[in-house]
XYZ file of C-alpha atoms in Angstrom:
744
model
C 110.312 -183.903 -9.882
C 109.623 -180.398 -11.177
C 112.452 -180.692 -13.698
C 111.128 -184.087 -14.741
C 107.624 -182.694 -15.224
C 108.949 -179.847 -17.371
C 111.118 -182.277 -19.339
C 108.076 -184.462 -20.019
C 106.287 -181.404 -21.392
C 109.116 -180.348 -23.704
C 109.871 -183.923 -24.795
C 106.309 -184.422 -25.990
C 105.625 -180.904 -27.261
C 103.563 -182.060 -30.251
C 101.229 -184.019 -28.005
C 101.110 -181.143 -25.536
C 100.222 -178.686 -28.302
C 97.345 -180.836 -29.517
C 96.115 -181.264 -25.946
C 96.357 -177.523 -25.344
C 94.323 -176.800 -28.490
C 91.190 -177.808 -26.592
C 91.981 -175.093 -24.041
C 93.151 -172.578 -26.648
C 89.925 -172.708 -28.666
C 87.596 -172.394 -25.678
C 89.589 -169.731 -23.806
C 90.022 -167.727 -27.019
C 86.262 -167.523 -27.383
C 85.823 -166.732 -23.696
C 88.474 -163.997 -23.588
C 87.388 -162.597 -26.957
C 83.841 -162.247 -25.642
C 85.011 -160.379 -22.537
C 87.392 -158.144 -24.499
C 84.714 -157.226 -27.011
C 82.317 -156.431 -24.169
C 84.907 -154.354 -22.300
C 85.772 -152.451 -25.470
C 82.126 -151.634 -26.176
C 81.542 -150.742 -22.551
C 84.564 -148.445 -22.452
C 83.521 -146.782 -25.690
C 79.986 -146.079 -24.507
C 81.177 -144.970 -21.077
C 83.398 -142.364 -22.708
C 80.596 -141.418 -25.091
C 78.114 -140.770 -22.275
C 80.692 -138.917 -20.189
C 81.315 -136.603 -23.139
C 77.605 -136.223 -23.917
C 76.606 -135.118 -20.427
C 79.719 -133.173 -19.440
C 77.879 -129.830 -19.753
C 74.542 -131.076 -18.377
C 74.184 -129.910 -14.777
C 70.729 -131.386 -14.098
C 68.587 -133.963 -15.861
C 64.832 -134.286 -15.382
C 63.265 -137.683 -16.108
C 60.247 -139.748 -15.091
C 60.721 -141.620 -11.840
C 58.570 -144.546 -12.938
C 60.055 -147.347 -15.019
C 58.498 -150.456 -16.522
C 60.567 -153.601 -16.165
C 60.622 -155.807 -19.243
C 62.163 -159.192 -20.042
C 65.694 -159.967 -18.767
C 65.507 -157.139 -16.225
C 65.634 -154.260 -18.700
C 63.704 -151.117 -17.834
C 61.808 -148.663 -20.010
C 61.293 -145.245 -18.503
C 58.107 -143.219 -18.806
C 58.031 -139.775 -20.398
C 57.475 -136.425 -18.677
C 55.097 -133.658 -19.698
C 56.363 -130.711 -21.713
C 55.424 -128.448 -18.779
C 58.589 -129.635 -17.045
C 60.730 -127.660 -19.510
C 59.216 -124.296 -18.607
C 59.131 -125.104 -14.889
C 62.805 -126.090 -14.857
C 63.751 -123.002 -16.873
C 62.016 -120.734 -14.330
C 63.995 -122.033 -11.348
C 66.598 -119.534 -10.042
C 70.075 -120.763 -10.905
C 69.042 -122.293 -14.250
C 70.629 -120.720 -17.322
C 68.940 -122.948 -19.908
C 66.500 -125.869 -20.068
C 65.695 -127.837 -23.213
C 63.488 -130.797 -24.057
C 65.047 -134.099 -25.051
C 62.819 -136.174 -27.338
C 63.720 -139.538 -28.845
C 61.568 -142.031 -30.720
C 61.189 -144.063 -33.883
C 61.658 -142.199 -37.165
C 62.382 -143.962 -40.455
C 64.294 -142.032 -43.110
C 63.146 -143.006 -46.609
C 65.734 -142.959 -49.378
C 65.384 -141.563 -52.877
C 64.548 -145.094 -54.055
C 61.422 -145.038 -51.836
C 62.961 -147.600 -49.482
C 64.217 -147.180 -45.907
C 67.804 -145.980 -45.686
C 68.235 -148.300 -42.692
C 69.815 -151.647 -43.445
C 68.467 -154.937 -42.115
C 67.641 -154.735 -38.386
C 69.289 -151.301 -38.120
C 67.723 -149.027 -35.537
C 65.740 -146.015 -36.749
C 65.615 -143.006 -34.456
C 64.429 -139.444 -34.384
C 64.384 -136.645 -31.869
C 65.537 -133.185 -30.901
C 68.815 -131.647 -32.022
C 68.922 -129.189 -29.102
C 71.245 -126.199 -29.113
C 74.194 -124.586 -27.379
C 76.031 -126.401 -24.611
C 73.060 -128.735 -24.060
C 73.154 -130.186 -27.545
C 74.388 -133.764 -27.669
C 74.989 -133.219 -31.384
C 77.423 -131.129 -33.411
C 76.183 -129.657 -36.682
C 78.900 -130.449 -39.233
C 77.222 -128.829 -42.214
C 74.301 -126.446 -42.648
C 72.278 -125.318 -39.639
C 69.796 -126.499 -37.022
C 66.152 -127.134 -38.046
C 63.554 -124.435 -37.490
C 59.838 -125.011 -37.833
C 57.716 -128.020 -38.804
C 59.186 -128.553 -42.283
C 62.935 -128.897 -41.648
C 65.131 -131.819 -40.651
C 68.782 -132.580 -39.878
C 70.250 -136.035 -40.591
C 73.306 -137.690 -39.119
C 76.271 -137.755 -41.495
C 76.142 -141.484 -42.219
C 72.408 -141.555 -42.959
C 72.739 -138.637 -45.363
C 75.612 -140.396 -47.121
C 73.745 -143.716 -47.288
C 70.663 -142.003 -48.697
C 72.719 -139.839 -51.080
C 71.123 -136.703 -49.626
C 72.480 -133.155 -49.959
C 71.436 -129.946 -48.223
C 68.222 -128.618 -49.703
C 66.895 -132.045 -50.693
C 63.413 -133.151 -49.750
C 63.573 -136.060 -47.284
C 60.629 -138.285 -46.453
C 60.449 -139.468 -42.835
C 57.925 -141.866 -41.268
C 57.172 -141.651 -37.560
C 54.405 -141.915 -34.962
C 52.303 -139.218 -36.632
C 52.580 -140.705 -40.135
C 54.626 -139.924 -43.239
C 55.884 -136.444 -44.069
C 58.481 -134.724 -46.278
C 61.020 -132.272 -44.841
C 63.733 -130.044 -46.247
C 67.238 -131.145 -45.271
C 68.935 -128.108 -43.703
C 71.890 -129.675 -41.888
C 74.086 -132.661 -41.086
C 75.243 -133.602 -37.591
C 77.435 -135.959 -35.591
C 76.954 -137.306 -32.087
C 80.227 -136.623 -30.270
C 82.183 -136.970 -33.506
C 80.424 -140.255 -34.307
C 78.899 -140.350 -37.789
C 76.059 -142.677 -36.772
C 75.720 -143.384 -33.021
C 74.555 -146.867 -32.130
C 74.408 -147.672 -35.850
C 71.009 -145.986 -36.043
C 69.637 -143.657 -38.671
C 68.806 -140.307 -37.075
C 66.337 -137.615 -38.108
C 66.519 -134.514 -35.888
C 63.927 -131.755 -35.501
C 63.159 -128.756 -33.341
C 61.372 -129.382 -30.029
C 57.784 -128.867 -31.147
C 58.144 -130.898 -34.339
C 59.880 -133.759 -32.532
C 57.106 -133.950 -29.945
C 54.286 -133.763 -32.478
C 55.800 -135.982 -35.171
C 58.203 -138.434 -33.498
C 56.750 -138.848 -30.012
C 53.372 -137.924 -28.550
C 52.243 -134.269 -28.344
C 52.862 -132.771 -24.916
C 55.428 -135.343 -23.779
C 59.229 -135.396 -23.763
C 61.733 -138.042 -22.728
C 63.726 -135.759 -20.448
C 64.744 -132.163 -19.773
C 68.383 -131.081 -20.064
C 69.359 -128.274 -17.691
C 72.422 -126.016 -17.613
C 73.316 -124.069 -14.489
C 74.316 -120.403 -14.374
C 77.034 -121.372 -11.908
C 75.446 -119.836 -8.847
C 74.613 -123.165 -7.199
C 76.273 -126.560 -6.804
C 74.726 -129.216 -9.031
C 73.137 -131.105 -6.132
C 71.520 -127.947 -4.754
C 70.240 -126.990 -8.210
C 68.790 -130.463 -8.740
C 67.031 -130.277 -5.373
C 65.586 -126.843 -6.186
C 64.260 -128.078 -9.567
C 62.781 -131.165 -7.878
C 60.863 -129.005 -5.417
C 59.498 -126.847 -8.237
C 58.337 -129.877 -10.241
C 56.735 -131.546 -7.214
C 54.637 -128.427 -6.690
C 52.830 -128.785 -10.045
C 50.338 -131.602 -10.603
C 51.361 -132.264 -14.217
C 55.007 -132.808 -13.322
C 54.756 -134.956 -10.208
C 56.373 -138.357 -10.566
C 59.592 -136.900 -11.938
C 63.115 -137.116 -10.564
C 66.065 -134.798 -11.068
C 69.602 -136.128 -11.425
C 72.897 -134.284 -11.608
C 75.143 -134.601 -14.655
C 77.406 -137.252 -13.073
C 74.350 -139.197 -11.914
C 72.743 -139.426 -15.369
C 76.137 -140.349 -16.810
C 76.477 -143.197 -14.308
C 72.886 -144.324 -14.927
C 73.410 -144.459 -18.695
C 76.657 -146.368 -18.268
C 74.946 -148.865 -15.960
C 72.200 -149.479 -18.522
C 74.826 -150.235 -21.165
C 76.590 -152.607 -18.782
C 73.314 -154.416 -18.135
C 72.647 -154.826 -21.845
C 76.161 -156.041 -22.557
C 75.949 -158.331 -19.528
C 73.175 -160.372 -21.143
C 75.178 -160.557 -24.365
C 78.256 -161.683 -22.434
C 76.400 -164.342 -20.454
C 74.856 -165.758 -23.634
C 78.198 -166.134 -25.398
C 80.004 -167.246 -22.250
C 77.627 -170.198 -21.926
C 78.968 -171.578 -25.197
C 82.525 -170.875 -24.071
C 82.006 -172.951 -20.939
C 80.350 -175.706 -22.981
C 83.520 -175.773 -25.074
C 85.605 -175.878 -21.884
C 83.519 -178.801 -20.601
C 84.112 -180.690 -23.842
C 87.801 -179.839 -23.587
C 87.777 -181.241 -20.061
C 86.714 -184.642 -21.436
C 89.470 -184.510 -24.045
C 92.158 -183.666 -21.483
C 90.867 -186.307 -19.069
C 91.089 -188.909 -21.816
C 94.595 -187.832 -22.833
C 95.910 -187.942 -19.265
C 94.208 -191.283 -18.618
C 95.927 -192.826 -21.640
C 99.212 -191.119 -20.788
C 99.045 -192.323 -17.184
C 98.403 -195.892 -18.357
C 101.291 -195.771 -20.817
C 103.652 -194.317 -18.188
C 102.844 -196.717 -15.375
C 106.213 -198.440 -15.623
C 107.932 -195.061 -15.662
C 105.965 -193.939 -12.627
C 106.659 -197.254 -10.897
C 110.381 -196.740 -11.408
C 110.093 -193.310 -9.811
C 108.293 -194.901 -6.875
C 110.993 -197.569 -6.645
C 113.797 -195.007 -6.331
C 112.016 -193.104 -3.583
C 109.295 -190.901 -5.079
C 106.126 -190.785 -3.011
C 102.587 -191.058 -4.327
C 102.111 -187.371 -3.674
C 105.194 -186.499 -5.721
C 104.033 -188.592 -8.690
C 100.607 -186.971 -8.515
C 102.156 -183.496 -8.243
C 104.398 -184.232 -11.223
C 101.425 -185.033 -13.457
C 99.436 -182.074 -12.124
C 102.434 -179.840 -12.841
C 102.349 -181.028 -16.438
C 98.625 -180.262 -16.503
C 99.252 -176.789 -15.068
C 101.848 -176.033 -17.732
C 99.471 -177.238 -20.459
C 96.591 -175.205 -19.012
C 98.741 -172.106 -18.594
C 100.166 -172.415 -22.094
C 96.725 -172.957 -23.617
C 95.203 -170.080 -21.647
C 97.941 -167.596 -22.610
C 97.723 -168.540 -26.282
C 93.924 -168.453 -26.004
C 94.123 -164.983 -24.472
C 96.180 -163.721 -27.415
C 93.867 -165.459 -29.877
C 90.898 -163.921 -28.061
C 92.334 -160.444 -28.611
C 92.584 -161.232 -32.305
C 89.016 -162.545 -32.267
C 87.703 -159.371 -30.597
C 89.487 -157.185 -33.156
C 88.167 -159.417 -35.939
C 84.596 -158.997 -34.698
C 85.018 -155.219 -34.681
C 86.440 -155.212 -38.201
C 83.642 -157.476 -39.456
C 80.969 -155.273 -37.884
C 82.520 -152.165 -39.395
C 82.627 -153.832 -42.820
C 78.929 -154.625 -42.471
C 78.206 -151.070 -41.381
C 77.183 -152.277 -37.930
C 80.169 -150.997 -36.007
C 80.438 -148.592 -33.118
C 83.170 -146.060 -32.401
C 86.179 -147.701 -30.803
C 88.778 -146.322 -28.424
C 91.012 -149.295 -29.119
C 90.915 -152.815 -27.739
C 90.471 -152.856 -23.964
C 91.987 -155.786 -22.064
C 91.184 -155.662 -18.354
C 92.918 -157.539 -15.568
C 89.602 -159.268 -14.879
C 89.511 -160.727 -18.385
C 93.087 -161.990 -18.083
C 92.413 -163.476 -14.653
C 89.150 -165.198 -15.643
C 90.740 -166.657 -18.782
C 93.783 -168.011 -16.946
C 91.734 -169.417 -14.077
C 89.213 -171.042 -16.437
C 91.908 -172.634 -18.589
C 94.173 -173.841 -15.775
C 91.322 -174.985 -13.524
C 89.704 -176.964 -16.357
C 92.993 -178.689 -17.149
C 93.738 -179.499 -13.499
C 90.200 -180.758 -12.948
C 90.466 -183.067 -15.953
C 93.926 -184.349 -15.008
C 93.300 -184.812 -11.279
C 91.644 -188.243 -11.382
C 94.172 -189.853 -13.784
C 97.059 -188.339 -11.794
C 95.779 -189.704 -8.482
C 95.005 -193.093 -10.016
C 98.493 -193.356 -11.531
C 100.145 -192.797 -8.156
C 98.079 -195.484 -6.400
C 99.690 -198.412 -8.233
C 102.337 -200.128 -6.031
C 105.818 -199.995 -7.603
C 106.265 -203.787 -7.956
C 102.750 -204.375 -9.319
C 103.082 -201.562 -11.812
C 106.442 -202.894 -13.025
C 104.824 -206.183 -14.029
C 101.418 -205.007 -15.296
C 100.532 -204.059 -18.818
C 100.426 -200.456 -19.880
C 96.712 -200.574 -20.379
C 93.980 -199.671 -17.959
C 92.656 -202.647 -16.058
C 88.983 -203.559 -16.329
C 86.790 -202.590 -13.406
C 83.285 -203.479 -12.351
C 80.525 -201.381 -13.899
C 77.989 -202.197 -11.188
C 78.050 -198.797 -9.487
C 78.080 -197.042 -12.835
C 74.991 -198.932 -14.003
C 73.140 -198.204 -10.746
C 73.931 -194.464 -10.934
C 73.048 -194.281 -14.626
C 69.771 -196.127 -14.091
C 68.860 -193.750 -11.268
C 69.556 -190.702 -13.452
C 67.531 -192.037 -16.370
C 64.696 -193.065 -14.043
C 64.657 -189.565 -12.549
C 64.479 -188.065 -16.031
C 61.664 -190.354 -17.156
C 59.711 -189.748 -13.940
C 60.081 -185.994 -14.366
C 58.797 -186.167 -17.949
C 55.803 -188.164 -16.728
C 55.156 -185.526 -14.063
C 55.248 -182.730 -16.640
C 52.850 -184.640 -18.885
C 50.629 -184.963 -15.835
C 50.474 -181.206 -15.372
C 53.636 -180.284 -13.469
C 55.615 -177.146 -14.322
C 57.258 -177.507 -17.753
C 60.448 -175.973 -16.325
C 61.093 -179.417 -14.813
C 61.785 -180.703 -18.319
C 65.253 -179.238 -17.889
C 65.831 -181.586 -14.948
C 64.606 -184.499 -17.067
C 66.947 -183.677 -19.935
C 69.965 -183.328 -17.633
C 69.126 -186.567 -15.818
C 68.765 -188.639 -18.981
C 71.855 -187.050 -20.515
C 74.036 -187.841 -17.484
C 72.617 -191.357 -17.370
C 73.506 -192.016 -20.999
C 76.959 -190.518 -20.451
C 77.573 -192.815 -17.469
C 76.458 -195.837 -19.471
C 79.039 -195.088 -22.165
C 81.613 -197.720 -21.082
C 78.838 -200.301 -20.667
C 77.360 -199.648 -24.103
C 80.699 -199.247 -25.897
C 81.256 -202.962 -26.564
C 77.753 -203.873 -27.814
C 77.553 -200.786 -30.009
C 81.063 -201.211 -31.437
C 80.289 -204.883 -32.106
C 77.201 -203.945 -34.135
C 78.798 -201.014 -35.937
C 82.085 -202.847 -36.449
C 80.624 -205.978 -38.058
C 79.985 -204.367 -41.483
C 83.466 -202.817 -41.367
C 84.999 -206.212 -40.621
C 83.173 -207.807 -43.556
C 84.181 -205.013 -45.932
C 87.810 -204.573 -44.825
C 88.728 -208.059 -43.671
C 91.562 -208.347 -41.167
C 92.016 -204.552 -41.051
C 88.380 -204.083 -40.131
C 88.566 -206.852 -37.534
C 91.595 -205.256 -35.887
C 89.886 -201.866 -35.873
C 86.813 -203.287 -34.179
C 88.957 -205.190 -31.663
C 90.942 -202.057 -30.790
C 87.736 -200.145 -30.117
C 86.381 -202.960 -27.927
C 89.643 -203.547 -26.071
C 89.223 -200.559 -23.770
C 85.540 -199.592 -23.436
C 86.275 -196.789 -20.975
C 88.720 -195.115 -23.322
C 86.285 -195.545 -26.211
C 83.496 -193.959 -24.163
C 85.721 -191.074 -23.058
C 86.787 -190.420 -26.642
C 83.203 -190.435 -27.858
C 81.872 -188.326 -24.953
C 82.858 -184.916 -26.416
C 81.266 -185.884 -29.727
C 78.194 -187.071 -27.827
C 77.888 -183.710 -26.071
C 78.313 -181.691 -29.259
C 75.916 -183.805 -31.307
C 73.373 -183.895 -28.470
C 73.374 -180.105 -28.177
C 73.077 -179.625 -31.941
C 70.309 -182.217 -32.139
C 68.491 -180.691 -29.178
C 68.647 -177.224 -30.718
C 67.410 -178.596 -34.053
C 64.498 -180.486 -32.514
C 63.545 -177.503 -30.359
C 63.630 -175.153 -33.354
C 61.670 -177.585 -35.531
C 59.019 -177.918 -32.820
C 58.655 -174.148 -32.523
C 58.452 -173.758 -36.301
C 55.770 -176.417 -36.588
C 53.806 -174.907 -33.718
C 54.035 -171.447 -35.286
C 52.963 -172.781 -38.662
C 49.993 -174.539 -37.116
C 48.780 -171.832 -34.746
C 49.394 -168.835 -37.003
C 47.718 -170.703 -39.836
C 44.638 -171.151 -37.674
C 44.586 -167.692 -36.108
C 45.306 -165.656 -39.235
C 42.220 -165.789 -41.433
C 43.386 -163.110 -43.856
C 45.237 -163.517 -47.119
C 48.036 -160.943 -46.977
C 50.445 -159.297 -44.540
C 52.526 -156.156 -44.784
C 55.719 -156.996 -42.966
C 58.672 -154.792 -42.108
C 61.140 -154.377 -44.964
C 63.941 -153.987 -42.416
C 64.171 -157.393 -40.775
C 61.327 -156.642 -38.399
C 62.748 -153.511 -36.736
C 60.424 -150.935 -38.354
C 56.880 -150.011 -37.354
C 53.893 -148.582 -39.174
C 51.751 -145.664 -38.074
C 48.048 -146.092 -37.414
C 47.498 -143.499 -40.145
C 49.075 -145.859 -42.693
C 46.696 -148.656 -41.664
C 43.743 -146.293 -42.008
C 44.979 -145.317 -45.482
C 45.041 -148.972 -46.533
C 41.411 -149.367 -45.482
C 40.494 -146.589 -47.922
C 41.882 -148.519 -50.932
C 38.941 -150.020 -52.907
C 40.833 -153.255 -53.605
C 41.326 -153.902 -49.866
C 38.546 -155.702 -48.042
C 39.905 -154.872 -44.601
C 43.264 -154.087 -43.025
C 44.050 -154.369 -39.336
C 47.261 -153.595 -37.519
C 48.791 -155.423 -34.581
C 50.765 -153.203 -32.241
C 52.533 -153.745 -28.942
C 52.084 -151.323 -26.057
C 54.174 -151.070 -22.912
C 51.793 -150.958 -19.939
C 52.028 -151.483 -16.200
C 49.905 -152.992 -13.440
C 49.065 -150.376 -10.835
C 48.810 -152.962 -8.042
C 52.293 -154.468 -8.258
C 54.032 -151.988 -10.630
C 55.033 -154.868 -12.919
C 55.333 -153.980 -16.565
C 54.118 -156.011 -19.515
C 53.528 -155.716 -23.231
C 49.959 -155.818 -24.507
C 48.809 -156.290 -28.083
C 46.862 -153.354 -29.511
C 44.123 -153.911 -32.084
C 41.367 -152.082 -33.880
C 38.410 -154.393 -33.147
C 36.401 -152.894 -36.004
C 38.841 -154.363 -38.545
C 40.253 -157.336 -36.606
C 37.017 -159.316 -36.785
C 37.179 -161.688 -39.748
C 40.964 -161.337 -40.163
C 42.185 -162.672 -36.815
C 40.745 -165.640 -34.930
C 41.805 -165.861 -31.285
C 39.256 -168.602 -30.479
C 37.304 -166.646 -27.899
C 36.000 -168.553 -24.897
C 33.978 -165.531 -23.828
C 33.383 -162.233 -25.593
C 34.834 -161.261 -28.972
C 36.627 -158.444 -30.766
C 33.240 -156.773 -31.187
C 32.849 -156.453 -27.410
C 36.192 -154.677 -26.951
C 35.951 -150.950 -26.186
C 38.723 -148.405 -25.439
C 38.045 -149.039 -21.736
C 38.218 -152.818 -22.132
C 40.740 -155.635 -21.937
C 40.981 -159.068 -23.547
C 43.028 -161.741 -21.763
C 44.227 -165.216 -22.683
C 42.953 -168.224 -20.768
C 46.391 -168.662 -19.224
C 46.521 -165.050 -18.054
C 42.964 -165.233 -16.730
C 43.906 -168.264 -14.643
C 47.177 -166.721 -13.417
C 45.662 -163.367 -12.447
C 42.301 -164.825 -11.337
C 40.371 -162.758 -13.874
C 36.891 -163.395 -15.266
C 34.553 -161.622 -17.638
C 33.659 -158.315 -16.003
C 36.703 -158.170 -13.722
C 38.355 -154.775 -13.385
C 42.088 -154.191 -13.763
C 43.961 -150.998 -12.862
C 46.534 -150.186 -15.542
C 49.124 -147.438 -15.776
C 49.369 -146.146 -19.346
C 52.316 -143.779 -19.330
C 51.516 -141.306 -16.551
C 47.799 -142.081 -16.650
C 46.083 -144.635 -14.389
C 43.108 -146.241 -16.121
C 40.708 -148.905 -14.860
C 39.701 -151.324 -17.613
C 37.139 -154.121 -17.681
C 37.812 -157.663 -18.893
C 35.548 -157.916 -21.940
C 36.770 -161.157 -23.468
C 38.842 -164.287 -22.832
C 40.600 -166.103 -25.681
C 42.753 -169.177 -26.124
C 46.479 -168.438 -25.908
C 47.643 -166.984 -29.224
C 50.954 -166.724 -31.056
C 49.643 -163.569 -32.724
C 49.034 -161.775 -29.438
C 50.438 -161.158 -26.001
C 48.623 -162.419 -22.920
C 46.618 -159.171 -22.894
C 44.969 -157.248 -25.735
C 43.721 -153.655 -25.582
C 41.905 -151.300 -27.942
C 44.311 -149.090 -29.870
C 42.365 -145.989 -28.791
C 43.279 -146.690 -25.158
C 46.653 -145.091 -25.935
C 45.218 -141.838 -27.307
C 46.324 -138.837 -25.285
C 48.944 -140.841 -23.394
C 52.716 -140.919 -23.770
C 52.751 -144.565 -24.943
C 53.606 -145.191 -28.597
C 50.697 -146.344 -30.754
C 52.432 -147.851 -33.784
C 51.880 -151.308 -35.267
C 54.322 -154.060 -36.204
C 52.246 -155.996 -38.763
C 49.296 -155.207 -41.005
C 46.979 -158.117 -41.860
C 44.636 -157.758 -44.830
C 41.952 -159.339 -46.973
C 40.977 -158.649 -50.582
C 37.747 -156.944 -51.481
C 35.219 -159.314 -53.111
C 35.842 -159.827 -56.829
C 39.338 -158.296 -56.782
C 42.114 -160.350 -58.370
C 45.417 -161.041 -56.669
C 47.235 -158.956 -59.285
C 44.988 -155.900 -58.877
C 45.204 -156.154 -55.098
C 48.996 -156.323 -55.114
C 49.276 -153.431 -57.568
C 47.098 -151.177 -55.416
C 48.731 -152.081 -52.100
C 52.290 -151.964 -53.479
C 51.595 -148.442 -54.737
C 50.569 -147.403 -51.227
C 53.652 -149.083 -49.732
C 55.898 -147.278 -52.227
C 54.310 -143.965 -51.298
C 54.717 -144.675 -47.592
C 58.229 -146.083 -48.009
C 58.085 -149.026 -45.610
C 56.887 -152.586 -45.839
C 56.858 -155.729 -47.925
C 53.611 -157.311 -49.072
C 53.499 -161.049 -48.365
C 50.831 -163.647 -48.860
C 49.768 -165.972 -46.068
C 52.312 -168.681 -46.899
C 55.218 -166.253 -47.251
C 54.443 -164.696 -43.884
C 54.304 -168.055 -42.098
C 57.528 -169.186 -43.799
C 59.144 -165.898 -42.796
C 58.505 -166.615 -39.097
C 60.296 -169.929 -39.597
C 63.198 -168.195 -41.353
C 63.771 -166.053 -38.258
C 64.104 -169.215 -36.170
C 66.438 -170.746 -38.767
C 68.743 -167.721 -38.643
C 68.930 -167.978 -34.864
C 69.565 -171.709 -35.173
C 72.451 -171.198 -37.608
C 74.000 -168.755 -35.142
C 73.742 -171.358 -32.375
C 75.198 -173.996 -34.718
C 78.189 -171.734 -35.261
C 78.748 -171.388 -31.524
C 78.341 -175.116 -30.902
C 80.819 -175.815 -33.699
C 83.554 -174.942 -31.180
C 82.602 -177.985 -29.126
C 82.584 -180.232 -32.183
C 86.028 -178.959 -33.251
C 87.422 -179.703 -29.798
C 85.849 -183.168 -29.927
C 87.621 -183.805 -33.240
C 90.914 -182.799 -31.616
C 90.156 -185.371 -28.931
C 89.655 -188.156 -31.463
C 92.871 -187.237 -33.279
C 94.785 -187.209 -29.998
C 93.396 -190.586 -28.974
C 94.399 -192.113 -32.307
C 97.896 -190.666 -31.988
C 98.317 -191.924 -28.440
C 96.928 -195.337 -29.361
């Protein structure tokens, strides 16, 4: 029976290849995703191991703020920690590590960073504790010097001695380029532009004065790393300004950094893997259909095997063996194709300038195992029912029956489908009545399964309606085509099912995106009363300093300019982090309309808080309620001074921008909304503001309509990406139709 199964595979290799294509495409995407992740993970693991190999202790804030998807943002520590760590016996050197946003402006007065490229700045450090290697020139000294990474200098066409404009937390400033550097022999780590300064300049210009991200410590060799870390911890705990810190050894900070990368790549992997498994599910329908048709066509052959002594179990095993060979073949080819896909992604990213250093393609045993199991299991799952059904036919009955599947009652199918649809409709009604909107997912799944189950029932009526025009246009050919489709409703439904899934997902994504776009257009149009917006000129990844917003308000042609920022804060009670919108209430009034239920922008003080109606209900807050917030290392009690309708231009909480003064939390803004001064023409306004933008080096001036359309464009770009991923399912569905036509 094994030889017969293998002979059946080789005798119908063309059919087998087409069947395996469904597995090849989906497993290629799955394995390619895992290989790309493993390669990135291995690269960054090696990078961090190299970076911290000479760091014996690492001082950081113990408190972290958890953000969306489980990511954590760590607080900063005070600059006092550097001197305290340096004074501990056994410490040979201690240096501040500062990192933040810093935008390098090119000679064309535009950011050197490409679209959505990260922009970073910080300390260069020195000696064994430097994570950087100066490749040309020297390290910066004093408040007027800067070092750029090699790639940024090349992109900006900068040479040593040139004046380089950099924008950061403290505003815009020009520096003299005194050196070029690489991060562990990487021209541009993380594809970011880097501007590096001495400790004091980095703190004052890039971050917040008096705060650093961490302290790097090198031992004099007199103590083990763990003992040194414990001694530094005790010294820091004894000073009030440095409590709330933790000290790690070099291996510990290496492991922590590697874990953070794994967490970030894990989300990326899960997202792409979802589409891989959707493709596998579609492939499962295709394989099920192929084996169902094959089993029907081979009933006489199987009956003959039964007649000469083969048992039902042997016939079933024979067909499952064929399925295993197909699944194994498709998975192996998919694994090889996935390696090519992973390499292709790396090459494409490098061509776009978005690449990362690579240590070569990494293929782990886990990736191989998952790919093979997914491919073989999917094939066996799809082939199991047809294989079992084929073996149940008695030898004599099968020898005299037709090769086509026999009609069966649809009563159970209709009952199950009706129940699923009814559940979906009832759930939608419950959501409309006030139930949790998360239940809509249950409704969608229920209705979708119900429609899928009704496929064989609806196949004949639908094909009759759709086939009538074809019959009239094509005569006997059209009539035969319609009759062939109607002859076996189950096969027709199975063939159409993969297309149904692909089209349903594409349609669902389109409708969802269109709904969001329309909602954004409506709500932003109502809440934004101004006429103009200065948006990031870097795909939304750059920020503006508060000083830039203040400069705009000094332009005579500008009526008012207000910036919207986003601050990372934390509830003291439950330690949960959240992002709050920061505003300047003096300029927000008249430009932004949040539809206040109580209070207004005018009532907001630096010790106040505005909350949305939804947040007020969730947290049981009312006007006058007090809330304990942690702003960096500082605990502040604020008072609810206003409640507004939920806004698409704000988070659930809004604070005064001055609340962040003197804290370690960044106080930059993401958008600047403006109005014209009375009597000023559009042309004069644009000329004046564009001149300020050119001087500053960041931003694109948009009118109200352009800004609203731009929010929709972001959704469209995401939608096109999803379309590309769902295209895999559609391609597999097309293979299924081709296979069905060939087998028919």
